[in-house]
XYZ file of C-alpha atoms in Angstrom:
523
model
C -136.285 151.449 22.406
C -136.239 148.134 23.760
C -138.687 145.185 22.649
C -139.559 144.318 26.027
C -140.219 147.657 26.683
C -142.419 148.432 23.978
C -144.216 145.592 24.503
C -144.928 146.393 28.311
C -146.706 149.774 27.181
C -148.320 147.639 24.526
C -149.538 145.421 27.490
C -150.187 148.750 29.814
C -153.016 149.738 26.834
C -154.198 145.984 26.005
C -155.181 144.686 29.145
C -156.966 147.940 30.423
C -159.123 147.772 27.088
C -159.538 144.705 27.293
C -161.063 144.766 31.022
C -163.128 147.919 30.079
C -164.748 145.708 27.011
C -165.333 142.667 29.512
C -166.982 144.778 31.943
C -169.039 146.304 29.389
C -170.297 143.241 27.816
C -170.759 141.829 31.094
C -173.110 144.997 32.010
C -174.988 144.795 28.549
C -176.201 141.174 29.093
C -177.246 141.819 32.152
C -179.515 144.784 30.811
C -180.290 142.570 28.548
C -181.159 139.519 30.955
C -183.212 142.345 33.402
C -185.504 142.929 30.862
C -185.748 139.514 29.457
C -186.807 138.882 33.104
C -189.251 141.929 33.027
C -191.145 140.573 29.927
C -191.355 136.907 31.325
C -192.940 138.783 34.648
C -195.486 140.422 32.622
C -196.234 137.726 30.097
C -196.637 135.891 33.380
C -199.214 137.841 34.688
C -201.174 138.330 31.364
C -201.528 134.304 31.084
C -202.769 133.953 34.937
C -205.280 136.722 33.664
C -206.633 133.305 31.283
C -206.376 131.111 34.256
C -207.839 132.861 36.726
C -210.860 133.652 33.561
C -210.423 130.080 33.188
C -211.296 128.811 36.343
C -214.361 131.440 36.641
C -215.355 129.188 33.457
C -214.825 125.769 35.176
C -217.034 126.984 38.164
C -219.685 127.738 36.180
C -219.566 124.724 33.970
C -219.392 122.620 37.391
C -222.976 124.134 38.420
C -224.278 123.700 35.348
C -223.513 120.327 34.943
C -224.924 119.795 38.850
C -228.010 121.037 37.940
C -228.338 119.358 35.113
C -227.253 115.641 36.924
C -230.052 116.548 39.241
C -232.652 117.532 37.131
C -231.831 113.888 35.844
C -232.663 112.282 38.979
C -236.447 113.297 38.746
C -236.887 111.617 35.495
C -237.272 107.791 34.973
C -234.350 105.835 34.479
C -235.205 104.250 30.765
C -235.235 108.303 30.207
C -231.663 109.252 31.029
C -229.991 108.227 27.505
C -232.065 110.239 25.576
C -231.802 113.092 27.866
C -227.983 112.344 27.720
C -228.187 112.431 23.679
C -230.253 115.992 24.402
C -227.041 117.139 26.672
C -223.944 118.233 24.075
C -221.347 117.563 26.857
C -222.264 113.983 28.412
C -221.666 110.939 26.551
C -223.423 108.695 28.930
C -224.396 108.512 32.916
C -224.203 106.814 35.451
C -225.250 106.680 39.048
C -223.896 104.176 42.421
C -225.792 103.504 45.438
C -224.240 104.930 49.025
C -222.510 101.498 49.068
C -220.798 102.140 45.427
C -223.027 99.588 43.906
C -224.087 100.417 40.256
C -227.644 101.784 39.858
C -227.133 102.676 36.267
C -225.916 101.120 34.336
C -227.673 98.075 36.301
C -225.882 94.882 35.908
C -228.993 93.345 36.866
C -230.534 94.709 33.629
C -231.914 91.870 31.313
C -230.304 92.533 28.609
C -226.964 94.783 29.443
C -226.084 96.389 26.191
C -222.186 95.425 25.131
C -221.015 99.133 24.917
C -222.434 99.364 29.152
C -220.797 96.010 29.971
C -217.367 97.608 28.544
C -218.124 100.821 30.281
C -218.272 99.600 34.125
C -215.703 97.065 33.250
C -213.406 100.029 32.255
C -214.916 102.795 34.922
C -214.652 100.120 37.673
C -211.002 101.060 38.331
C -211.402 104.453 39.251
C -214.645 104.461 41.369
C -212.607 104.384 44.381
C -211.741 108.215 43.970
C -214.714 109.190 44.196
C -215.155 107.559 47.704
C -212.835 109.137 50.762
C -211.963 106.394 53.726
C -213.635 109.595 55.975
C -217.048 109.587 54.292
C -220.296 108.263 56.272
C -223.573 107.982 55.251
C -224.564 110.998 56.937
C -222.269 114.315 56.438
C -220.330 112.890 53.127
C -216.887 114.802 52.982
C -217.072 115.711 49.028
C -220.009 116.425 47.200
C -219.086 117.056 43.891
C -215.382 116.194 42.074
C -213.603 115.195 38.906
C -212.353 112.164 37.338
C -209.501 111.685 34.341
C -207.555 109.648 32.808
C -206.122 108.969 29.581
C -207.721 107.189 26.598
C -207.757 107.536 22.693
C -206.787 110.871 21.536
C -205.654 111.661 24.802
C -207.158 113.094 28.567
C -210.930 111.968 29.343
C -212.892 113.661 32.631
C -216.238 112.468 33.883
C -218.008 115.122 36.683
C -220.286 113.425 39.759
C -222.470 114.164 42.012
C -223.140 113.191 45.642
C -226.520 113.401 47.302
C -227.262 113.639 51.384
C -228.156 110.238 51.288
C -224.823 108.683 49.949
C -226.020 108.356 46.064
C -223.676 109.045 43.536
C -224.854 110.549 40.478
C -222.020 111.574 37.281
C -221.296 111.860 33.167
C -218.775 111.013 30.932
C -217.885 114.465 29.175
C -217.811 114.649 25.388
C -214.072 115.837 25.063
C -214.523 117.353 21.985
C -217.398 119.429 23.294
C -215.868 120.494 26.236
C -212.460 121.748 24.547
C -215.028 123.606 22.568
C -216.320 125.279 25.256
C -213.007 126.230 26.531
C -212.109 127.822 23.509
C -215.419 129.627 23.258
C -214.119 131.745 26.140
C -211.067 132.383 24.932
C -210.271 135.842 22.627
C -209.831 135.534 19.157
C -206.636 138.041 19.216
C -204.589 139.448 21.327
C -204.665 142.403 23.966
C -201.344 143.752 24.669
C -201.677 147.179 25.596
C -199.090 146.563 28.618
C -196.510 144.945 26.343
C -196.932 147.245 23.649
C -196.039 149.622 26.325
C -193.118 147.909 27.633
C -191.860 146.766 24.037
C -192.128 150.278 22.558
C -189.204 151.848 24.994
C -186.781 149.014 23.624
C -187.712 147.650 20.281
C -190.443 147.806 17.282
C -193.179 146.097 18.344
C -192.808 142.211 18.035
C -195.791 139.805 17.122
C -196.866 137.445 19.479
C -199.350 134.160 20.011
C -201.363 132.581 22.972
C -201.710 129.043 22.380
C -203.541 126.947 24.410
C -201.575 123.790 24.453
C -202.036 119.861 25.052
C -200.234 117.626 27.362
C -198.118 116.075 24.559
C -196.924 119.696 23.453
C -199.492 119.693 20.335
C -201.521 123.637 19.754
C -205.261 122.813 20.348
C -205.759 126.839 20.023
C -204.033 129.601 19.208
C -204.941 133.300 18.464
C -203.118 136.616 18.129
C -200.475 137.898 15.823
C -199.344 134.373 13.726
C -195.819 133.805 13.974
C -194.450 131.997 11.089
C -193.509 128.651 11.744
C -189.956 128.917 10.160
C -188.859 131.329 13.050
C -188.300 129.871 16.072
C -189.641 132.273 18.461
C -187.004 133.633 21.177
C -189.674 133.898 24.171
C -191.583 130.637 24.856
C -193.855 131.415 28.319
C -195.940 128.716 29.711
C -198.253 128.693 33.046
C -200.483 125.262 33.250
C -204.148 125.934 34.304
C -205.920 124.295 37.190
C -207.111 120.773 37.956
C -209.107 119.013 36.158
C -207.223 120.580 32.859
C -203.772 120.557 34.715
C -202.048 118.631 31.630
C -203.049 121.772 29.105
C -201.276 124.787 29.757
C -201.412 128.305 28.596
C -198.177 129.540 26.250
C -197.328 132.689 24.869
C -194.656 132.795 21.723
C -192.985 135.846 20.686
C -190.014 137.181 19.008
C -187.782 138.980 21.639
C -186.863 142.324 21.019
C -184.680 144.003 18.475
C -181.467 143.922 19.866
C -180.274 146.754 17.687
C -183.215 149.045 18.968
C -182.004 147.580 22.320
C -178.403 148.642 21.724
C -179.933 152.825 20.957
C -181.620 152.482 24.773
C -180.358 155.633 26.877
C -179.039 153.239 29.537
C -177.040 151.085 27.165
C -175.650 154.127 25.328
C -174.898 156.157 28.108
C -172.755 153.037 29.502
C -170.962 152.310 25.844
C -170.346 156.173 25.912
C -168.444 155.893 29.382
C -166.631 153.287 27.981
C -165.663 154.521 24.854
C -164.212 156.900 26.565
C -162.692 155.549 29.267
C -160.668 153.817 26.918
C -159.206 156.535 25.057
C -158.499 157.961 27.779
C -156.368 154.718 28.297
C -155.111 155.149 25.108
C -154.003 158.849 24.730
C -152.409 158.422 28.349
C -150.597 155.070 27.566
C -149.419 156.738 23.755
C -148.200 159.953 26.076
C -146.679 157.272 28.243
C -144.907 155.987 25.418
C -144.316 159.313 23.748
C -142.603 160.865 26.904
C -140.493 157.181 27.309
C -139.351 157.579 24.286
C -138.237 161.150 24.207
C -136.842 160.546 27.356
C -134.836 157.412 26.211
C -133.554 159.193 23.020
C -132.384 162.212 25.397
C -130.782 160.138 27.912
C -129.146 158.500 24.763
C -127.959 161.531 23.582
C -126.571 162.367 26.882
C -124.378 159.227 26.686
C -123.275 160.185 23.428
C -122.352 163.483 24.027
C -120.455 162.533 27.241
C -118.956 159.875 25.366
C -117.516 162.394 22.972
C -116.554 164.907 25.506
C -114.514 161.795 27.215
C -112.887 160.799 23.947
C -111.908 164.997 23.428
C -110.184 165.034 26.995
C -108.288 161.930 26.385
C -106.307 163.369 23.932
C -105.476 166.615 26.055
C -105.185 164.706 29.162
C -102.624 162.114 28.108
C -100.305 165.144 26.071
C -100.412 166.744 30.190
C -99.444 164.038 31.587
C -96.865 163.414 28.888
C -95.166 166.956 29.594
C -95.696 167.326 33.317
C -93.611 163.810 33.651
C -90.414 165.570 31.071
C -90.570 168.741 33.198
C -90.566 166.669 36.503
C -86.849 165.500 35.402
C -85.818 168.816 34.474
C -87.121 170.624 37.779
C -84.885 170.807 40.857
C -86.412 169.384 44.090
C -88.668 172.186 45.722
C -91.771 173.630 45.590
C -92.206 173.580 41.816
C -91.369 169.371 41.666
C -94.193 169.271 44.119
C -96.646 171.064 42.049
C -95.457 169.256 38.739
C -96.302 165.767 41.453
C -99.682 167.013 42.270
C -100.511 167.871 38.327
C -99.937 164.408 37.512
C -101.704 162.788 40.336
C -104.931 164.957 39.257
C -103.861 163.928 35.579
C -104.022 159.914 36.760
C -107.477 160.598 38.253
C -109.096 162.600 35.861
C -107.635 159.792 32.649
C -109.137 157.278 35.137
C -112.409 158.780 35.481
C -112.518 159.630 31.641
C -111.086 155.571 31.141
C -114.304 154.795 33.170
C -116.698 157.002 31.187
C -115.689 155.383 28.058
C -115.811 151.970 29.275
C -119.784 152.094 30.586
C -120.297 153.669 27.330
C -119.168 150.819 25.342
C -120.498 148.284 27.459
C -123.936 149.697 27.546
C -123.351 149.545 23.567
C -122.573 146.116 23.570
C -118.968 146.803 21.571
C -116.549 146.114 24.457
C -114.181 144.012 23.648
C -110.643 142.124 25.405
C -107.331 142.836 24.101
C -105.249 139.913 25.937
C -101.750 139.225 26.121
C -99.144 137.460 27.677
C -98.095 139.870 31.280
C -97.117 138.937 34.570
C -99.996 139.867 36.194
C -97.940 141.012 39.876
C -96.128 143.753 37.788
C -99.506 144.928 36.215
C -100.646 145.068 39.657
C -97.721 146.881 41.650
C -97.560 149.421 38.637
C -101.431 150.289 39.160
C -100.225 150.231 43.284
C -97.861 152.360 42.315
C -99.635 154.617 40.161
C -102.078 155.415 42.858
C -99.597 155.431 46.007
C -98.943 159.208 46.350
C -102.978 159.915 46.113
C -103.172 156.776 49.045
C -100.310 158.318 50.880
C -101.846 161.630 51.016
C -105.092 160.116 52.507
C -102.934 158.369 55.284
C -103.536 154.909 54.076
C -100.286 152.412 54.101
C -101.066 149.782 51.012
C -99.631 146.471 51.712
C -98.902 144.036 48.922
C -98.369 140.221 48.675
C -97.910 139.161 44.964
C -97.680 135.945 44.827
C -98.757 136.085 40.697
C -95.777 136.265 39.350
C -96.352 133.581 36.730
C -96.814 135.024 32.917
C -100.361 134.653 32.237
C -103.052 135.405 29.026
C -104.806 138.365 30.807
C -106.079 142.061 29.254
C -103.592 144.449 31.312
C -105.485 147.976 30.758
C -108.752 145.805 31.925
C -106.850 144.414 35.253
C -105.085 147.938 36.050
C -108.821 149.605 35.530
C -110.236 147.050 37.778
C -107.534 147.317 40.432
C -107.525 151.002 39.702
C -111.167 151.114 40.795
C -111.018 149.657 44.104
C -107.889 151.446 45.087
C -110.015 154.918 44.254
C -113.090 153.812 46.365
C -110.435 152.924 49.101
C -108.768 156.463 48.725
C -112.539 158.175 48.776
C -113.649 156.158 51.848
C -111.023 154.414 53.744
C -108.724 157.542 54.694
C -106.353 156.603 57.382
C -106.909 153.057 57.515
C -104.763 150.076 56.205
C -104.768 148.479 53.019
C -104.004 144.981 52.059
C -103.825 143.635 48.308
C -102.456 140.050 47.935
C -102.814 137.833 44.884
C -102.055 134.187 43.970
C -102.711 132.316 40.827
C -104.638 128.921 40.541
C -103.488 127.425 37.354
C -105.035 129.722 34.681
C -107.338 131.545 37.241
C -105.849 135.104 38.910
C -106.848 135.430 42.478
C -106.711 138.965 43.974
C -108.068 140.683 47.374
C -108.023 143.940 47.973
C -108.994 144.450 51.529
C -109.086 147.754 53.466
C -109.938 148.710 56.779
C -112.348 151.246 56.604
C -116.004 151.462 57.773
C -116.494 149.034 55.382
C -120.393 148.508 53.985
C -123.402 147.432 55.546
C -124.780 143.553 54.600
C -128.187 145.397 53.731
C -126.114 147.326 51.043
C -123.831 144.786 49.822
C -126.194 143.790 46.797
C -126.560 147.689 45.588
C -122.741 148.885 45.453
C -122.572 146.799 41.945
C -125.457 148.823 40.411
C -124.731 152.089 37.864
C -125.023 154.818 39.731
C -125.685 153.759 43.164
C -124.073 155.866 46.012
C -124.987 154.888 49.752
C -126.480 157.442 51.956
C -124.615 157.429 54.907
C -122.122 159.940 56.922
C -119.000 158.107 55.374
C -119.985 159.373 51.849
C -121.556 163.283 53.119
C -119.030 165.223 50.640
C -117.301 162.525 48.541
C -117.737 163.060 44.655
C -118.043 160.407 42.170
C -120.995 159.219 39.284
C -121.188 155.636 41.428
C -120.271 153.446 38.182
C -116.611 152.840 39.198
C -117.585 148.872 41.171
C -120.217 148.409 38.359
C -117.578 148.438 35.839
C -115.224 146.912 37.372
C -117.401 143.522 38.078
C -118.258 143.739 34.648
C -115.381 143.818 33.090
C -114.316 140.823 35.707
C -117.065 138.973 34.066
C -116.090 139.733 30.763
C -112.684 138.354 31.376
C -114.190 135.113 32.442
C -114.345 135.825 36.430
C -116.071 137.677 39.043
C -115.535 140.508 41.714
C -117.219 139.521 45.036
C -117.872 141.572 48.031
C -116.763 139.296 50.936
C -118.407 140.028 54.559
C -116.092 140.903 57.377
C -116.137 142.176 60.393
C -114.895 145.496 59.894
C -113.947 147.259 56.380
C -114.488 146.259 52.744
C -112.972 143.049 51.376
C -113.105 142.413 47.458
C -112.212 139.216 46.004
C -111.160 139.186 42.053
C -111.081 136.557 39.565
C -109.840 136.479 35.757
C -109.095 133.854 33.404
C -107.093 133.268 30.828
C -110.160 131.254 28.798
C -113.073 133.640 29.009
C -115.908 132.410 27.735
């Protein structure tokens, strides 16, 4: 068989495969990518479980520490630092008049120690927040709120008070204290009794660690199953928690799941099962495909062989007819016998013809025909092919006019101008019955012009491009009972192309008009 051909059923099996394997990876990582999205939902909701505990904590430590700034107010002023040494959370108070004066520290204090005189020199800038452009003396709008900023090792928050009468009352937290506190309330391992859940139907279960995490990305806490620090963990979940500890945020670390246990998952196999066998289906079709092709290639090659042989057998036979039937022509008296002998070698002429034509598309289709040119005058070639045809014409009532005007000796292949001319004369005989035939032919210096033009019905422009093709016989009324194996044109423009020329169908009005070239240089 033929490269190209091979290579198209190649191509007919590739590309299939190859679009069943893209659609199958394209399915798996988005199984893949739905449960990723799954386990970031529910490690989602786990770490709002902390927030939400989280901010049940804040609440409390916000009445706590308002009770505790009030129960300050009843005591004496020279009192409040050692109650604020007594308190583990404040580092110092501090309290402003309903005008945002300082009350305490008091700047009017003889002496003011250095470590107050830093403090409301420092604290000064952010007193404004704790005063709204809507508050009055009367109905203030906030009562209680917090303040931070960054210092040191990092976020500092102070908590205040306001009173009905406008007086502002707050502490400095300890920081260290208070992120003690927070991760007092936090568990000391991990529940995952929904993960474990959603884990087991996909992979082993996989460790995993809460971390409670500082603004610059540093663990303050962590608890659960340690992950060890040389694996980079695959899932990395964060949710920040609320204001005042908005720069800390909650993170959960894990190893993602086993993609191999992922793989075994009913849904992935049952989809790598429909593929697998989608594409051998592919396969075993495109290998019968092939299979069939190629028995059908080597039979048709066989038929050309064996018709091929058959031709070359009838050659023989034919030609020794022909031989005899023309000696016992000149020995037979005119009469009905001389007639018979006539119409013998007429049938004789066709049937070496047809056989002439067999063995010429076998040999081209082989690749092994070949030009034996000589020196002819190419008119007498062409009046002995007229002639050889003329009682077969006659018979079919069509008059063949010639003008030879090639009567110049010229390199040409006779046998492959006399099969050529042969082969339009027979298509004329088959479908131009009764109508006129004109063959004229000129030279142009080593270039053989010849027309054969008949007036028959001629064939349709929508048909002109097919009458060249192997085997092609139009459908029409014209050709309803006329035998033939449709290779006769088809030959004949090939072997004009061998020979260095062409044969052209030329439109006309009315019948078919064929314009041959040879020359004496083919290529």
């Amino acid at each position: 068989m033929k490269k190209t051909l091979i290579l198209a059923f190649l191509l007919i099996i590739i590309l299939p495969i190859l679009l069943l394997v893209w659609i199958g990876w394209i399915s798996i990582r988005g199984e893949q990518e739905r449960f990723t999205d799954k386990i970031n939902v529910i490690q989602q909701e786990r770490l709002l479980d902390h927030v939400e505990k989280m901010e049940l904590w804040r609440a409390d430590l916000e009445n706590r520490l308002a009770s505790w700034l009030t129960s300050l107010q009843s005591h004496p002023i020279d009192q409040w630092h050692t109650m604020c040494h007594e308190n583990r959370f404040a580092l110092r108070v501090f309290s402003l008049t309903r005008n945002g004066h300082w009350e305490f520290p008091n700047p009017q204090m003889d002496p003011l120690t250095e470590a107050d005189s830093l403090f409301m020199q420092q604290f000064r800038e952010y007193l404004p927040l704790m005063f709204s452009p809507s508050d009055n003396a009367d109905t203030p709008s906030q009562t209680h709120g917090w303040i931070t900023w960054y210092e040191g090792p990092g976020p500092q928050w102070a908590f205040w008070t306001r009173n009905s009468d406008g007086s502002t009352y707050g502490m400095i937290l300890d920081r260290s204290a208070l992120l003690a506190e927070i991760i007092s309330r936090l568990p000391d391992e991990s529940r995952t009794v929904n993960m474990d859940k959603l884990i087991s139907r996909y992979a082993e279960p996989a460790g995993e660690t809460f971390a409670l995490v500082s603004e610059d990305g540093q663990t303050l806490y962590q608890w659960g199953s340690m992950i060890s620090p040389e694996h980079d963990p695959l899932i990395r979940i964060g949710i920040p928690l609320l204001p005042p500890f908005a720069m800390w945020k909650f993170e959960i670390r894990s190893h993602g799941p086993d993609q191999a246990h992922l793989m075994l998952q009913p849904q992935i196999l049952a989809l790598l099962a429909g593929l697998l066998l989608t594409a051998g289906c592919v396969i075993l079709i495109g290998v019968y495909l092939f299979w069939f092709s190629r028995r059908e290639f080597m039979l048709a090659r066989q038929r050309v062989s064996f018709v091929n042989q058959v031709s070359h057998e009838l050659k023989t036979p034919l030609t020794n007819i022909q031989l005899y039937s023309e000696l016992m022509e000149d020995e037979v008296e005119e009469g009905p016998a001389h007639s018979h002998l006539s119409i013998i070698q007429e049938e004789c002429g066709k049937l070496s013809r047809m056989v002439q034509n067999v063995l010429t598309f076998a040999r081209q289709q082989k690749q092994t025909l070949r030009l034996h040119p000589r020196e002819v005058v190419p008119s007498v070639i062409i009046q002995q092919c007229v002639e050889a045809h003329r009682i077969g014409l006659e018979r079919r009532g069509i008059q063949v006019t010639c003008k030879n005007e090639a009567g110049q000796p010229q390199v040409l292949d006779p046998d492959v101008l006399c099969q050529i001319i042969g082969n339009l004369l027979s298509n004329a005989e088959k479908y131009a019955s009764g109508a006129p035939m004109l063959i004229s032919a000129h030279q142009d210096q080593n270039t053989l012009h010849v027309n054969v033009h008949d007036g028959g019905p001629g064939i349709p422009k929508t048909h002109a491009g097919k009458v060249f093709e192997p085997f092609v016989r139009l459908e029409n009324r014209i050709t309803e009972g006329v035998s033939g194996a449709g290779i006769g044109l088809s030959i004949a423009r090939d072997l004009a192309r061998l020979h260095g020329g062409d044969l052209l169908l030329i439109p006309e009005p009315s019948g078919a008009h064929f314009h041959l070239t040879l020359s004496s240089n083919p290529s």
